[in-house]
Amino acid sequence: MVNIPYHVARIQGRLMRYLYKSVLPQIAKIPLKQTQRVPIAVYALSCERDLPEQVASLRSFICYAGIPERFTIISDGSYTENSCKLLEGIHPCVEVVPLEKLKRTDLPQSVYDYAAQHAMGRKLLALLSIPVNQTTIYTDSDILFFPGASDLVNLANSGNTVSRYLPDCACKMDERVIYDEVEKLNSVNGGFIVFKEPLDWSFALERLSKLEELNDYFTEQTLVHLTMHYNQAKPLCSKRYVLSVEDQFIYPDKYAGKEIALRHYVNDVRHKLWLNVAI
């Protein structure tokens, strides 16, 4: 039996994205009605393909969380000059920086090899290169923020130095860098991280250096998972910081609303992002 609500939602999501993309230059110029500044530095890695999602994510963060000290969009190298100008024109706090310019040069060779082979390797390189001098957020471009994102201000102002991560809804890991089954517990999603202080990545990078083949999609996320637990990071509340695919096959978005801070619209539910974009 055909699941009509599911297919209608997917079609509507594709249509809404198409319409949004077609008027991106106009959307980027719409003033954001936000004056509150927050002591947070934000970084996002994205590419030309994901420009619509990046615009929607960026605008929703400023709208609901506040104006960060800077919102740095790390380009994987594919952003055109026009796209960079469009993004930087959304708000003065926004800057687009090529990964080649941001990347650290003192990392193990295995990191650069992985980055050369795979998009997720480039994400790992970006995460390792983000300077953490204050409360710093990394966010994927397919994350949409909601009114509950004001909670991030409380996290930033808290004297607690423990970093926070987004709990994953599945255990998808590169088994080659997992040495014990207990290491799989409390899965970390690498799409949203709140850094309260610089992390020690050495534990995970040592395992990366021992791999003979680096080209694996989940290697980056597994290394993030190991690093967050090695540094005793804590999970964000999964009721407010949402990563779930439970509503994949129904029409409505079960989680979007005033109460949540964000939702990570991973591939299975990506279409639902476009049912909630408020310009």
Coordinates of C-alpha atoms in Angstrom, one line a residue, residues 124-226:
L124 CA 37.4 16.1 10.5
L125 CA 40.1 18.5 9.4
A126 CA 37.7 21.4 9.9
L127 CA 36.7 20.3 13.4
L128 CA 40.3 19.9 14.4
S129 CA 41.1 23.3 13.0
I130 CA 38.4 25.3 14.7
P131 CA 39.9 27.7 17.3
V132 CA 38.3 27.4 20.7
N133 CA 38.9 30.5 22.8
Q134 CA 35.3 30.9 24.2
T135 CA 32.1 28.9 23.9
T136 CA 32.2 27.7 20.3
I137 CA 29.6 25.8 18.3
Y138 CA 30.1 23.6 15.3
T139 CA 26.9 23.0 13.3
D140 CA 26.1 21.1 10.1
S141 CA 24.2 23.0 7.5
D142 CA 21.1 20.7 7.7
I143 CA 20.3 21.8 11.2
L144 CA 17.4 24.2 11.7
F145 CA 17.0 26.2 14.9
F146 CA 13.8 27.0 16.8
P147 CA 12.8 29.4 19.6
G148 CA 14.2 27.0 22.2
A149 CA 17.7 27.8 20.9
S150 CA 17.8 30.6 23.4
D151 CA 19.0 27.8 25.7
L152 CA 22.4 28.1 24.0
V153 CA 22.8 31.5 25.7
N154 CA 22.5 29.8 29.1
L155 CA 25.1 27.2 28.0
A156 CA 27.5 29.9 26.9
N157 CA 27.1 31.9 30.1
S158 CA 27.5 28.9 32.3
G159 CA 30.7 28.6 34.2
N160 CA 30.7 24.8 33.4
T161 CA 33.6 23.9 31.2
V162 CA 32.2 20.6 30.0
S163 CA 31.6 20.3 26.3
R164 CA 28.3 19.0 24.9
Y165 CA 27.3 16.8 22.1
L166 CA 24.2 15.8 20.1
P167 CA 23.1 12.2 21.0
D168 CA 22.7 10.1 17.9
C169 CA 19.6 8.0 17.2
A170 CA 21.6 5.1 15.8
C171 CA 25.0 3.4 16.3
K172 CA 26.7 4.0 13.0
M173 CA 30.4 3.7 13.5
D174 CA 33.6 2.6 11.8
E175 CA 34.3 -0.6 13.6
R176 CA 38.0 -0.4 12.7
V177 CA 38.6 2.3 15.3
I178 CA 36.4 0.7 17.9
Y179 CA 38.6 -1.6 20.1
D180 CA 35.9 -2.7 22.6
E181 CA 32.1 -3.0 22.4
V182 CA 31.7 -0.7 25.5
E183 CA 33.2 2.1 23.4
K184 CA 30.0 2.2 21.3
L185 CA 27.8 3.3 24.2
N186 CA 26.1 6.7 24.1
S187 CA 26.5 7.4 20.4
V188 CA 27.7 10.9 19.5
N189 CA 26.5 12.6 16.3
G190 CA 29.1 14.9 14.8
G191 CA 26.6 17.4 13.4
F192 CA 26.4 19.7 16.4
I193 CA 29.0 20.2 19.1
V194 CA 29.3 22.8 21.9
F195 CA 32.9 23.3 22.7
K196 CA 33.5 24.8 26.1
E197 CA 37.3 24.3 26.0
P198 CA 39.8 22.8 23.5
L199 CA 39.5 19.0 23.3
D200 CA 42.3 16.5 23.4
W201 CA 42.0 14.5 20.1
S202 CA 45.2 12.5 20.5
F203 CA 43.4 9.3 21.7
A204 CA 41.2 9.1 18.6
L205 CA 43.9 10.3 16.1
E206 CA 46.3 7.6 17.3
R207 CA 43.7 5.1 16.1
L208 CA 43.2 6.9 12.8
S209 CA 47.0 6.7 12.2
K210 CA 46.9 2.9 12.4
L211 CA 44.3 2.5 9.7
E212 CA 45.6 1.1 6.4
E213 CA 42.5 2.4 4.4
L214 CA 41.1 5.8 5.4
N215 CA 38.2 6.1 3.0
D216 CA 35.2 5.4 5.2
Y217 CA 32.1 7.5 5.7
F218 CA 31.7 7.0 9.4
T219 CA 35.4 7.3 10.4
E220 CA 35.0 11.0 11.2
Q221 CA 31.9 10.5 13.3
T222 CA 33.5 7.6 15.2
L223 CA 36.6 9.7 16.0
V224 CA 34.3 12.5 17.2
H225 CA 32.4 10.0 19.4
L226 CA 35.6 8.7 20.9

